[in-house]
Short mmCIF file of C-alpha atoms and ligand atoms in Angstrom, two decimals:
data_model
loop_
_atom_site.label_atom_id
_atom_site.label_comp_id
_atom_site.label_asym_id
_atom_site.label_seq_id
_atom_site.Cartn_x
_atom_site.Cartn_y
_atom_site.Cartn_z
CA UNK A 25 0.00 0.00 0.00
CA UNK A 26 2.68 2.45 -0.91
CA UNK A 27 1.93 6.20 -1.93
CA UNK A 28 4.44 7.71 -4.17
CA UNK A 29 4.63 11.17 -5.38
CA UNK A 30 5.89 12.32 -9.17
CA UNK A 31 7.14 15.79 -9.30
CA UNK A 32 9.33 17.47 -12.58
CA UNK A 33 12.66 18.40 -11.09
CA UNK A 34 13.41 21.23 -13.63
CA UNK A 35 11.24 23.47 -15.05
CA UNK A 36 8.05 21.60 -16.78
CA UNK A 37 7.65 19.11 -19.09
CA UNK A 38 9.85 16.48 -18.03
CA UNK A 39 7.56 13.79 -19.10
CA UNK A 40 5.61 13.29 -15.39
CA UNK A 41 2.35 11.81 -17.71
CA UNK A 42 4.40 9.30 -19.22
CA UNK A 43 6.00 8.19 -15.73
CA UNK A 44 2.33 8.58 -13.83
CA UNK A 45 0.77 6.51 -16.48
CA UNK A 46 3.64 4.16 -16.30
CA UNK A 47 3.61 3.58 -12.50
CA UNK A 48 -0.51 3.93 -12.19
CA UNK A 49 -0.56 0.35 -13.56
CA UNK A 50 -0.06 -0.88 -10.17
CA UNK A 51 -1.76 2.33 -8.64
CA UNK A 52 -5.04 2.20 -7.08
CA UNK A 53 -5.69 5.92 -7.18
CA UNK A 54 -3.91 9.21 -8.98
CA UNK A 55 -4.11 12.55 -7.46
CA UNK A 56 -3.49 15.94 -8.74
CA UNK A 57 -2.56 18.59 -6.01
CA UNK A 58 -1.49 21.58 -7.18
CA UNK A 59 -1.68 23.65 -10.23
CA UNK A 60 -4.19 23.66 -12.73
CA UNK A 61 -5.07 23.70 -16.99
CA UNK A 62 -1.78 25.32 -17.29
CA UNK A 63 -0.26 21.85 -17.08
CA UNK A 64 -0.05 19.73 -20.15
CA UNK A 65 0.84 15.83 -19.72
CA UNK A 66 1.24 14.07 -23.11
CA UNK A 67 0.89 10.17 -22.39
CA UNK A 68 0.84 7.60 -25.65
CA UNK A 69 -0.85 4.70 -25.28
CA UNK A 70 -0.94 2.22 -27.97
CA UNK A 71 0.16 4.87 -30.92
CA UNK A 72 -2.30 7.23 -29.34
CA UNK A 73 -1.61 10.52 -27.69
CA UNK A 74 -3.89 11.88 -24.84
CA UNK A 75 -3.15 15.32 -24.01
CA UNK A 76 -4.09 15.96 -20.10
CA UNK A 77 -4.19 19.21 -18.41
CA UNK A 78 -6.37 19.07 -15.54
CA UNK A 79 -7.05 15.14 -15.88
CA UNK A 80 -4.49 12.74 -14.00
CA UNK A 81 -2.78 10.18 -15.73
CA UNK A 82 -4.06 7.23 -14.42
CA UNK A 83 -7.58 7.69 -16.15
CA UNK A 84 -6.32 6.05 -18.68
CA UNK A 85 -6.95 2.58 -16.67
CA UNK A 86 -10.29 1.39 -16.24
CA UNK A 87 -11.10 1.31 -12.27
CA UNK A 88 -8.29 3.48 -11.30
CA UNK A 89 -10.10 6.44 -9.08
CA UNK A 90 -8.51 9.65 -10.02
CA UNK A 91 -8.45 12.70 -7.63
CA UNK A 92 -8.61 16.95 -8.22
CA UNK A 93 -7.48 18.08 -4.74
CA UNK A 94 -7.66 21.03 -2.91
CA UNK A 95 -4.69 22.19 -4.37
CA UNK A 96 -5.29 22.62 -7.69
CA UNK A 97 -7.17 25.29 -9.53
CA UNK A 98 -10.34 24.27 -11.65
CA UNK A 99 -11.25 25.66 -14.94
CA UNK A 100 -14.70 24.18 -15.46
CA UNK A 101 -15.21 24.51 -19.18
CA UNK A 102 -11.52 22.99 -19.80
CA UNK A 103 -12.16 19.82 -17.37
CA UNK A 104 -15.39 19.13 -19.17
CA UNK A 105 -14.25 19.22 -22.10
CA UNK A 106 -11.30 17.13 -21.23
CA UNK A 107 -14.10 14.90 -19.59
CA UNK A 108 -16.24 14.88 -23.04
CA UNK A 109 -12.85 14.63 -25.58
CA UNK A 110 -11.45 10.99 -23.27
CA UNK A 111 -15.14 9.38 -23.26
CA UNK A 112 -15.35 10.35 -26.96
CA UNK A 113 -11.91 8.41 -27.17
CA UNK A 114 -13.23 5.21 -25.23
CA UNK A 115 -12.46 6.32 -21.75
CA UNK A 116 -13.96 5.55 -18.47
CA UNK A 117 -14.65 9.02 -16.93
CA UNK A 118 -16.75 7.12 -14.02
CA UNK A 119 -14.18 7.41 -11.09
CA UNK A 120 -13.19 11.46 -11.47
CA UNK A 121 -13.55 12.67 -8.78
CA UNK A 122 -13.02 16.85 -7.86
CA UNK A 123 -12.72 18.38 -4.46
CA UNK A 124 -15.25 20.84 -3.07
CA UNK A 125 -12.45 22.86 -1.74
CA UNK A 126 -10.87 23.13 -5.21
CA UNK A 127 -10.65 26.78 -6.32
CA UNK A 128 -12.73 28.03 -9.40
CA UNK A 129 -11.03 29.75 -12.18
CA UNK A 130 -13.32 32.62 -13.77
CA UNK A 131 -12.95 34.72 -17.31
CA UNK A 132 -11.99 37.39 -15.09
CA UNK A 133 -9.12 35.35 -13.70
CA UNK A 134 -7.99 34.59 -17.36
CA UNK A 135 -8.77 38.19 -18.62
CA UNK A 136 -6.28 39.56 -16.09
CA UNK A 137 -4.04 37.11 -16.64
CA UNK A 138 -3.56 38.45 -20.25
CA UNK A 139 -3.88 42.13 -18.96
CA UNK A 140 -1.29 41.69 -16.26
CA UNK A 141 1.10 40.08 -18.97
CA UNK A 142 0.72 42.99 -21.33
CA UNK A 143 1.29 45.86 -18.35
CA UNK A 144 4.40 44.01 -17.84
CA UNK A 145 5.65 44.01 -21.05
CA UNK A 146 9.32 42.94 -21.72
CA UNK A 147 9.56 42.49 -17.87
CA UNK A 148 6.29 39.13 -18.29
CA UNK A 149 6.51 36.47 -17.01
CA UNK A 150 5.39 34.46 -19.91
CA UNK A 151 2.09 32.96 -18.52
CA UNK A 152 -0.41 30.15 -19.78
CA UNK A 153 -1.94 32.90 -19.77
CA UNK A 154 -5.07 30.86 -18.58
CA UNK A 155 -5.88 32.68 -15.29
CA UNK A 156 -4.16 30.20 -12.80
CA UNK A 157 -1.67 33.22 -10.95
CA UNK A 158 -5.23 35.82 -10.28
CA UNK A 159 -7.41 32.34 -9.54
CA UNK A 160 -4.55 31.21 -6.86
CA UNK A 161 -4.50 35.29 -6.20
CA UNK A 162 -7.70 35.32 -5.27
CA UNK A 163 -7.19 32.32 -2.86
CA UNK A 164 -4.73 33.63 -0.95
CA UNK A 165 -6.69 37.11 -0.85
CA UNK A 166 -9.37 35.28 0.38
CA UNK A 167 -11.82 36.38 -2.26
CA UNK A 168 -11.78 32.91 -4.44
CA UNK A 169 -14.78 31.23 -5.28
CA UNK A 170 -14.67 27.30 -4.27
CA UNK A 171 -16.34 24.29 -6.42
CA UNK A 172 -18.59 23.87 -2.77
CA UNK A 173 -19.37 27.57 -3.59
CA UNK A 174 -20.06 26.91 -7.52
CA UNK A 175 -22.43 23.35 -6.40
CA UNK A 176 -24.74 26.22 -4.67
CA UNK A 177 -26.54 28.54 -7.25
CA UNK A 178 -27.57 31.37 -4.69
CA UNK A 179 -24.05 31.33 -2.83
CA UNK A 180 -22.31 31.24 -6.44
CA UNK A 181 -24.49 34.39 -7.30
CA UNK A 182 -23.76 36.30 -4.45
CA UNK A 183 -19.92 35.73 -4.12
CA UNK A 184 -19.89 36.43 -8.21
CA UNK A 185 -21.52 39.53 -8.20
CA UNK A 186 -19.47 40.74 -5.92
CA UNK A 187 -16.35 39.95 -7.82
CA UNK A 188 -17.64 40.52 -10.77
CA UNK A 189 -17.96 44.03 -9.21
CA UNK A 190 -14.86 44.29 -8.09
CA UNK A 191 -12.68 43.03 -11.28
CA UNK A 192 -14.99 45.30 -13.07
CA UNK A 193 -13.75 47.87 -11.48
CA UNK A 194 -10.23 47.32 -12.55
CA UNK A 195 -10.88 46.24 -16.52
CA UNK A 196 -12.86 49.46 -16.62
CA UNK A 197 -10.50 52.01 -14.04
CA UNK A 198 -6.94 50.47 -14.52
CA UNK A 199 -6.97 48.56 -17.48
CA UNK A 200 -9.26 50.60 -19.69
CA UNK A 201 -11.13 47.83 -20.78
CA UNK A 202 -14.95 46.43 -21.37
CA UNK A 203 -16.68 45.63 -17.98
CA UNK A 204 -17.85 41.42 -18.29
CA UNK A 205 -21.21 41.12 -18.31
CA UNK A 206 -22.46 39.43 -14.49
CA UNK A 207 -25.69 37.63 -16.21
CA UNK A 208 -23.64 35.87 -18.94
CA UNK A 209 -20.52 34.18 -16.39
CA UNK A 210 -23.38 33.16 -13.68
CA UNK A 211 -25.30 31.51 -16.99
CA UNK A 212 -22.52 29.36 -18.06
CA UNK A 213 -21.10 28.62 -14.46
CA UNK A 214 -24.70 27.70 -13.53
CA UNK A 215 -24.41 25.05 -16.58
CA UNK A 216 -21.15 24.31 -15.67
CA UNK A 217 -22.26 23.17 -12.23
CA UNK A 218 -24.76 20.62 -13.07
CA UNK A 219 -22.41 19.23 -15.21
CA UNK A 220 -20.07 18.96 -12.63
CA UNK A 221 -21.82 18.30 -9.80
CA UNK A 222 -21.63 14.31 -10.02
CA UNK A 223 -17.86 14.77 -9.42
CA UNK A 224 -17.74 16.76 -6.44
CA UNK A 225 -16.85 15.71 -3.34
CA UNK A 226 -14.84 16.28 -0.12
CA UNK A 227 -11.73 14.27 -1.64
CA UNK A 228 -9.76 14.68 1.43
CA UNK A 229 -12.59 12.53 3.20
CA UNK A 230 -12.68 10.03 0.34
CA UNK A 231 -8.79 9.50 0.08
CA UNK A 232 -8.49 8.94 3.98
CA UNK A 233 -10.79 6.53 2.96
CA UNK A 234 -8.58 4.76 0.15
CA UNK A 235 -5.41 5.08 2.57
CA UNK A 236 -7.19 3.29 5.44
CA UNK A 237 -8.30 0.38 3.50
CA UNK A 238 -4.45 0.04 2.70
CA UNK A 239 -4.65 0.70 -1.21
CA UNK A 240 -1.50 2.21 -3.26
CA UNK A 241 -1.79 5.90 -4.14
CA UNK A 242 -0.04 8.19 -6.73
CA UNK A 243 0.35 11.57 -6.39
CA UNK A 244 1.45 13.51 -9.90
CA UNK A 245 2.73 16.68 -9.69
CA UNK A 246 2.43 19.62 -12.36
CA UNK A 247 4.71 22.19 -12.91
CA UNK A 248 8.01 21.57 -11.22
CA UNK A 249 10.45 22.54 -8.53
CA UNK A 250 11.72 25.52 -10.30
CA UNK A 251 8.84 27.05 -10.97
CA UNK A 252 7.52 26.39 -7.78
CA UNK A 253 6.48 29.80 -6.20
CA UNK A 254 8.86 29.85 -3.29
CA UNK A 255 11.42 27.54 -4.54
CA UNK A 256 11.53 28.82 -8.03
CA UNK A 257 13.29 31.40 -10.04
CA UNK A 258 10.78 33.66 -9.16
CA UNK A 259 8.98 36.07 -10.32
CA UNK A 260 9.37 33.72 -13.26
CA UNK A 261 7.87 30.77 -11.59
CA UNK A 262 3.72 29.85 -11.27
CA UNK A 263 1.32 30.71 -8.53
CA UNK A 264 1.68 27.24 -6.76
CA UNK A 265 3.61 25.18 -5.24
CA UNK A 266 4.81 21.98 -6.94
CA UNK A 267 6.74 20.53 -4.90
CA UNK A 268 6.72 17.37 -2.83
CA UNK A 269 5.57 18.97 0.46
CA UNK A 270 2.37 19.93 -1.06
CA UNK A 271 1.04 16.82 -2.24
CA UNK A 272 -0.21 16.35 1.53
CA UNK A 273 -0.82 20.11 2.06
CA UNK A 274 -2.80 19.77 -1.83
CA UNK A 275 -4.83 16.77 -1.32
CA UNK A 276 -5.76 16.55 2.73
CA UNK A 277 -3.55 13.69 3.90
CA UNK A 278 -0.95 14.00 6.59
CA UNK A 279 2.88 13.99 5.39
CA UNK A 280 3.79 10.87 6.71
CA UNK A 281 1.65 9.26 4.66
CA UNK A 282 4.04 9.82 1.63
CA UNK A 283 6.44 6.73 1.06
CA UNK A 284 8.49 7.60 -1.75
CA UNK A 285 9.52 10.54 -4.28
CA UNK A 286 10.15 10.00 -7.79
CA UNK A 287 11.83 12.87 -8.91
CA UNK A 288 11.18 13.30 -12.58
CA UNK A 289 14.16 14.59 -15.13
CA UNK A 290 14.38 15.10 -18.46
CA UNK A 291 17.71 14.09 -20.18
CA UNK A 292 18.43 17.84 -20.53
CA UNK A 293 17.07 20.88 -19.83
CA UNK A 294 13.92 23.21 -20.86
CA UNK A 295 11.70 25.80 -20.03
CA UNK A 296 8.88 27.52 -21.95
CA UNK A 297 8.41 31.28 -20.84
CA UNK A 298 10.94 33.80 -19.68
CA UNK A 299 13.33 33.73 -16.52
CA UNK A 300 17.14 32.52 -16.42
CA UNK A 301 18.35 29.33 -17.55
CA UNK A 302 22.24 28.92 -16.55
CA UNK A 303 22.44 25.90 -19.59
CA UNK A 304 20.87 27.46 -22.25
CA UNK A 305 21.67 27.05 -25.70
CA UNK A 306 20.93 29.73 -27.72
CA UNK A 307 23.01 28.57 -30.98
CA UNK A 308 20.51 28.40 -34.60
CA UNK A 309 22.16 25.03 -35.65
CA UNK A 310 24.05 23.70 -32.88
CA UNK A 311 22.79 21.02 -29.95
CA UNK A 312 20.16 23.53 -28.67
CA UNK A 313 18.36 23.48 -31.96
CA UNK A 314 19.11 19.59 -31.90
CA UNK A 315 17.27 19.33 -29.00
CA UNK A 316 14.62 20.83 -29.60
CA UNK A 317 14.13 19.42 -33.20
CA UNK A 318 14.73 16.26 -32.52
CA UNK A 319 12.59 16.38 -29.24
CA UNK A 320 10.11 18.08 -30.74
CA UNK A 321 9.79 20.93 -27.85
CA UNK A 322 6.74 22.96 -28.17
CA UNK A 323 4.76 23.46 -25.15
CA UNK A 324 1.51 21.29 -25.06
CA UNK A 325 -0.60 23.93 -23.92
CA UNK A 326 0.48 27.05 -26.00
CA UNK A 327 2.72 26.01 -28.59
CA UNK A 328 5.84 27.93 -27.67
CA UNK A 329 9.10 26.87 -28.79
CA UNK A 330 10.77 25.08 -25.41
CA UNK A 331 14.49 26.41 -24.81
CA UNK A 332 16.65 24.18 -24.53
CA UNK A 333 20.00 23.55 -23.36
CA UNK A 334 21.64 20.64 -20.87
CA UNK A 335 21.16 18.87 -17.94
CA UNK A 336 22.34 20.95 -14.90
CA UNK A 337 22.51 18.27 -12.42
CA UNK A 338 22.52 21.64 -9.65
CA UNK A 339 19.00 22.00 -10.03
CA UNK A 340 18.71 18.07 -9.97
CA UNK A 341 20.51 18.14 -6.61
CA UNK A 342 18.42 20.69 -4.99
CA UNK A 343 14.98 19.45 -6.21
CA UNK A 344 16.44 16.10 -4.63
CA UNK A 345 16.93 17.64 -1.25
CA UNK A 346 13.81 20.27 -1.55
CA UNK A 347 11.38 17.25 -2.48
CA UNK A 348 13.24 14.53 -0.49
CA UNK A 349 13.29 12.59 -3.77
CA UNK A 350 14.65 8.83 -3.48
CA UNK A 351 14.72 7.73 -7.09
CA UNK A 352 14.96 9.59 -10.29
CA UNK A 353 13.19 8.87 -13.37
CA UNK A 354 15.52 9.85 -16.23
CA UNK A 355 12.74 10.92 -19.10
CA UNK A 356 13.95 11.49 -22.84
CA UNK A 357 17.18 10.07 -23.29
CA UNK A 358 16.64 8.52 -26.51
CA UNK A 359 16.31 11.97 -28.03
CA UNK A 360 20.38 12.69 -26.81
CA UNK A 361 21.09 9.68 -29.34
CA UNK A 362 22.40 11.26 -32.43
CA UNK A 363 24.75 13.68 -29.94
CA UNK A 364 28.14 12.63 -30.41
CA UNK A 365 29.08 15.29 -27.64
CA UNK A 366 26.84 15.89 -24.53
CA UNK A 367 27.46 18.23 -21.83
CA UNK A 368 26.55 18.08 -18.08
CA UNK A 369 26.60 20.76 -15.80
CA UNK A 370 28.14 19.55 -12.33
CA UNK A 371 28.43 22.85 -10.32
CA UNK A 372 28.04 26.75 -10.45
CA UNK A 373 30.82 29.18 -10.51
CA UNK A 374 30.04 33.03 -9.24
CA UNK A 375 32.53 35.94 -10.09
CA UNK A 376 35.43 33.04 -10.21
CA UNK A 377 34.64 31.35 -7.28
CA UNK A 378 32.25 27.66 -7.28
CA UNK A 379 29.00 28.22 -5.70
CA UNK A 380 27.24 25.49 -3.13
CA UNK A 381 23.75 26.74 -3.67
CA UNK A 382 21.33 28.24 -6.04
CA UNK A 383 21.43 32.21 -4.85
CA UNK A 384 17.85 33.66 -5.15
CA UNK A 385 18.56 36.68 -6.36
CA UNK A 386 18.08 36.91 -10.10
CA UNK A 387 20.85 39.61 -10.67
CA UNK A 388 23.28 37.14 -9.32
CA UNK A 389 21.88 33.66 -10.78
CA UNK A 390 22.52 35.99 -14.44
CA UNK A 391 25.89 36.06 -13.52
CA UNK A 392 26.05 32.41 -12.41
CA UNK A 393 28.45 30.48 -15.06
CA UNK A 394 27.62 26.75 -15.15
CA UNK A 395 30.53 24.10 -14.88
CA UNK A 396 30.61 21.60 -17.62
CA UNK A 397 31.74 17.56 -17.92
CA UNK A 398 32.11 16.74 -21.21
CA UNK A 399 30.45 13.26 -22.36
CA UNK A 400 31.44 11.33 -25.57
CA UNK A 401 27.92 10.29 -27.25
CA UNK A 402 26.55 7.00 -27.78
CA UNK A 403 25.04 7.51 -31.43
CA UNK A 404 22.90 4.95 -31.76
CA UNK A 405 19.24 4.07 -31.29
CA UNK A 406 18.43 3.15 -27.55
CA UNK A 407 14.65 3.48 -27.93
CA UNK A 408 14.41 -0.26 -28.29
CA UNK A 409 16.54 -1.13 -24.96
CA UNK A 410 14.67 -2.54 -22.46
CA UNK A 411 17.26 -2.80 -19.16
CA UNK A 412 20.14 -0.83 -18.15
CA UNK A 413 22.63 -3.35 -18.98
CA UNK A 414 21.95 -3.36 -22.46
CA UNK A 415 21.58 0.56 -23.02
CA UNK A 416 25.30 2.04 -24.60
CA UNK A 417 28.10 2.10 -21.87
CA UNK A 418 28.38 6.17 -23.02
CA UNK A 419 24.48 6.49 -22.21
CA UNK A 420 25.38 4.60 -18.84
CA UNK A 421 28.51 6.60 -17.99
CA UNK A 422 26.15 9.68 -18.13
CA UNK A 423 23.59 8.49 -15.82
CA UNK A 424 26.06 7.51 -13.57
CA UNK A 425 27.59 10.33 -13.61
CA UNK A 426 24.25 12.06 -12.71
CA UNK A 427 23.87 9.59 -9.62
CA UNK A 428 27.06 10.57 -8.21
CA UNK A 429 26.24 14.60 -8.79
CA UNK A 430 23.13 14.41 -7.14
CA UNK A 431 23.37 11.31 -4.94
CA UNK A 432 20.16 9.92 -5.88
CA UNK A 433 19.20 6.39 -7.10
CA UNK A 434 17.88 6.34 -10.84
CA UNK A 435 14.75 3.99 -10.50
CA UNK A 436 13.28 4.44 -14.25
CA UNK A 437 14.87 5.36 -17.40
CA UNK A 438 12.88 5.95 -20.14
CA UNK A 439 13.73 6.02 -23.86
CA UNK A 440 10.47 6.58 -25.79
CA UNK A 441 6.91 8.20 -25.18
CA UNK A 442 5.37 4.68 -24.88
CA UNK A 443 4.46 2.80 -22.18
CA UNK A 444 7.05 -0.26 -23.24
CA UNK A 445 9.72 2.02 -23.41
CA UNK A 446 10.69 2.35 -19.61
CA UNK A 447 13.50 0.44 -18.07
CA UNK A 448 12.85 -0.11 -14.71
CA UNK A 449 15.71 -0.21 -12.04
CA UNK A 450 13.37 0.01 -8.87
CA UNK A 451 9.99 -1.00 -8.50
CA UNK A 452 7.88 1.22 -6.21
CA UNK A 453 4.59 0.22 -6.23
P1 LIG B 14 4.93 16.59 -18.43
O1 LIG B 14 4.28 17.92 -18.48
O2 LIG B 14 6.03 16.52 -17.42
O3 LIG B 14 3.97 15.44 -18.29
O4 LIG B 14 5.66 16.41 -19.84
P2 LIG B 14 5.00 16.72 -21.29
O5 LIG B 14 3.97 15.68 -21.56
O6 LIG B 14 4.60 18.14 -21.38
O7 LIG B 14 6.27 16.56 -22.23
C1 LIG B 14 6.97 15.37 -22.31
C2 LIG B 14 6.85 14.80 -23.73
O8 LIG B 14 7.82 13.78 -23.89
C3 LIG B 14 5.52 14.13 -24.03
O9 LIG B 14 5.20 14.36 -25.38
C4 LIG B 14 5.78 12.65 -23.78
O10 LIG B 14 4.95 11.80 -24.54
C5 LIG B 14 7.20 12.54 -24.22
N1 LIG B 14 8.05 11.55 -23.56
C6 LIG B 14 8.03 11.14 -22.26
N2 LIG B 14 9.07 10.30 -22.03
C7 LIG B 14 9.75 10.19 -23.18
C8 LIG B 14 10.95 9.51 -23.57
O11 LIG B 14 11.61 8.84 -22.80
N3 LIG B 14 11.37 9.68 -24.87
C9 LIG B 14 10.68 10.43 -25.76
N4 LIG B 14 11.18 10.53 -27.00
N5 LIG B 14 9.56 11.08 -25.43
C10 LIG B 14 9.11 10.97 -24.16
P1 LIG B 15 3.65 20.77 -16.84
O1 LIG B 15 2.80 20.20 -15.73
C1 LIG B 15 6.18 23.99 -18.29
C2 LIG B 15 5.28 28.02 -16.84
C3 LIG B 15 4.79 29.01 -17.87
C4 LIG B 15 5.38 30.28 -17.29
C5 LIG B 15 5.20 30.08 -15.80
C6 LIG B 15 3.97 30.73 -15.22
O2 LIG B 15 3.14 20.43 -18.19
O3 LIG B 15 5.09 20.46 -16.64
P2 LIG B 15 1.38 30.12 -15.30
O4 LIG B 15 0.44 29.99 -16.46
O5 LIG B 15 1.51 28.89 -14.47
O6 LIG B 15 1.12 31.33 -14.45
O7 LIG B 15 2.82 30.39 -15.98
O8 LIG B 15 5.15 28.68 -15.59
N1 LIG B 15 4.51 26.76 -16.75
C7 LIG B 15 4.94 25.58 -17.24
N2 LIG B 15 6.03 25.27 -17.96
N3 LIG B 15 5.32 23.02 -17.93
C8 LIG B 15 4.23 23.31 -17.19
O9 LIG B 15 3.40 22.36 -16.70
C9 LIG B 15 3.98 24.64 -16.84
N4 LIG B 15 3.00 25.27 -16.15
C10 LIG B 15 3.35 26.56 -16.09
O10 LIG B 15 5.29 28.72 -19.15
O11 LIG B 15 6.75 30.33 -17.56
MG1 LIG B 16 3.85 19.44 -19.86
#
């Protein structure tokens, strides 16, 4: 009855879906806890790819009961629609189930999302620009409307008009922009509820529930430690936390009930949006543009062009000790396989001098220089390996390598999108 917890070590996008779907086999429940539609989790099943953004990973399995907690931030038009698209595609949708506590996201939280982007302009942070940083706003201003909130039309009516009021004042007084109209969002939230309705619940309650009758429990993060809001490089991070801690804090269950923490990293490095990035590449036809050809990196949810560059293990190392992580799933080496160089960055210098820690100031993380290894390539095709002995002794090396940096077990390697391709050194569940 083990409960593990998935979390992205870097920045986003290091392939959490594929390692959630892959472990959720054995799962008897997957739990999102933080974030919200501004995640996108690409997992390929049989040739097919199902793009998740509010939906955990383990839906794909019939009979697996998947979890919105608290933490995360609900967009009701995008989950229903995610809902609608993955029963169109043959999917049972009968064991959702969303938390009552959850937070609401509005147009207005989306509208000021963009508006708040714009005001910044070459200084933005680069948003989903979905509304998750004003819905999580709201939350912590103690102004947010909850889905217990939403499942009660005159409570819902009352707590919107009186935001509507308020944001109303700011599109029309700050932002010099058209007023929304307070008839048309209580309409389509109204619809939205009795949509919804079968799925809410007090999840807390009903995952107390799963943990006492002794069944095995995923959490799956979104996001990732370094764009976690106090562990990030912030302001350049999102509005949540990501990070280990709050899969208890994000879902209602205590923190000792979390066994194990698969920290999840990609081969190399990327992040979509703006903020510093000590590996990046920024050559036109060099390994960055490799990467991010050959990997294909464009964000799931907007499209953006990923940068790229390569693997700082010093951000591997701290999300180890921030997230207590005891294995590492290694995501996306297959796509290093036509490198014949490859680059790892083992430690930070500052003005000369090597650096322990990641400084949070900005002005000096610019300045940071990152110190490189130098690895000799395996060039050749390791996306039909299936165990560590047989994958290249270059590809190995690497890994190793990585292990010693961080001091942290590797558990999974994977070296493809599908389920198959995952070389497993540690079974957790
Ligand atoms: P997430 O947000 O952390 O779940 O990651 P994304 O789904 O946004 O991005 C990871 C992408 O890599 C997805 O398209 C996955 O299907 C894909 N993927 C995951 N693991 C591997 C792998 O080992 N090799 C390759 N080539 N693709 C992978
Ligand atoms: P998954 O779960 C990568 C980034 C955005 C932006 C910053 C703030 O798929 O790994 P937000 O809309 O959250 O206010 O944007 O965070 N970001 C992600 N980057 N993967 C994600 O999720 C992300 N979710 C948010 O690009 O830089
Ligand atoms: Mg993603």
């Amino acid at each position: 009855m083990p409960s593990v917890v998935v979390i992205g070590s870097q920045w986003g996008d290091e392939g959490k879906g594929k390692i959630v779907d892959y472990l959720a086999q054995k799962a008897d429940a997957v739990v999102r806890y933080s974030g919200g539609s501004n995640a996108g989790h690409t997992v390929v099943v049989d040739n097919v790819a199902y793009k998740l953004r509010l939906l955990p990973s383990g839906i794909l399995y019939h009979g697996k009961t998947c979890f919105l907690g608290n933490g995360v931030v609900i967009n009701p038009g995008v989950v229903l629609k995610e809902i609608h698209d993955i029963k169109a595609q043959g999917v049972d949708i009968s064991r959702i189930l969303i938390s009552d506590r959850a937070h609401v996201v509005l147009p207005y939280h989306a509208r000021l999302d963009e508006l708040q982007e714009a005001a910044l302009g070459s200084a933005k942070i680069g948003t989903t620009k979905g509304g998750i940083g004003p819905c999580y706003m709201d939350k912590a201003a103690r102004t947010g409307i909850r889905m217990c909130d939403l499942m009660d039309a005159e409570t819902f009516a009352q707590k919107l008009r009186i935001q509507i009021d308020a944001k109303n004042e700011l599109f029309t007084k700050i932002y010099g922009v058209e007023p929304l109209t307070y008839e048309e969002v209580l309409q389509e939230y109204l619809a939205y509820a009795e949509e919804l309705r079968p799925y809410v619940t007090d999840t807390g309650a009903a995952l107390a529930e799963v943990f006492q009758s002794g069944k095995s429990v995923l959490f799956e993060g979104a996001q990732a430690t370094f764009l976690d809001i106090d562990h990030g490089t912030y302001p350049y991070v999102t509005s949540s936390n990501p990070t280990a801690g709050n899969a208890a804090t994000g879902s209602g269950i205590g923190p000792r009930d979390i066994d194990h923490v698969v920290g999840v990293v990609k081969a190399y490095t990327t992040r979509v949006g703006e903020g510093p990035f000590v590996t990046e590449l920024q050559d036109i036809d060099g390994p960055g543009h490799h990467l991010r050809e050959t990997g294909h990196e464009y964000g799931t949810v907007t499209g953006r062009a990923r940068r790229c560059g390569w693997l700082d293990a010093v951000m591997v190392k701290t999300a180890a000790s921030l997230n207590s992580i005891d294995y590492l799933a290694i995501t996306r080496l297959d796509i290093l396989d036509n490198l014949p160089k490859i680059k790892m960055c083992v430690g930070y210098k500052y003005k000369g001098e090597e650096i322990k820690h990641i400084p949070a100031s900005l002005k000096v993380l610019a300045e940071v220089e990152p110190i490189y290894e130098e690895f000799e390539g395996w060039m050749s095709d390791i996306t039909g390996t299936r165990s560590y002995a047989e994958l290249p002794l270059n590809a190995r090396k690497y890994l190793e390598r990585l292990k010693s940096v961080t001091g942290v077990e590797i558990g999974i390697v994977s070296v493809g999108a599908a389920r198959q391709q995952t070389i497993v050194l540690k079974e957790l569940l």
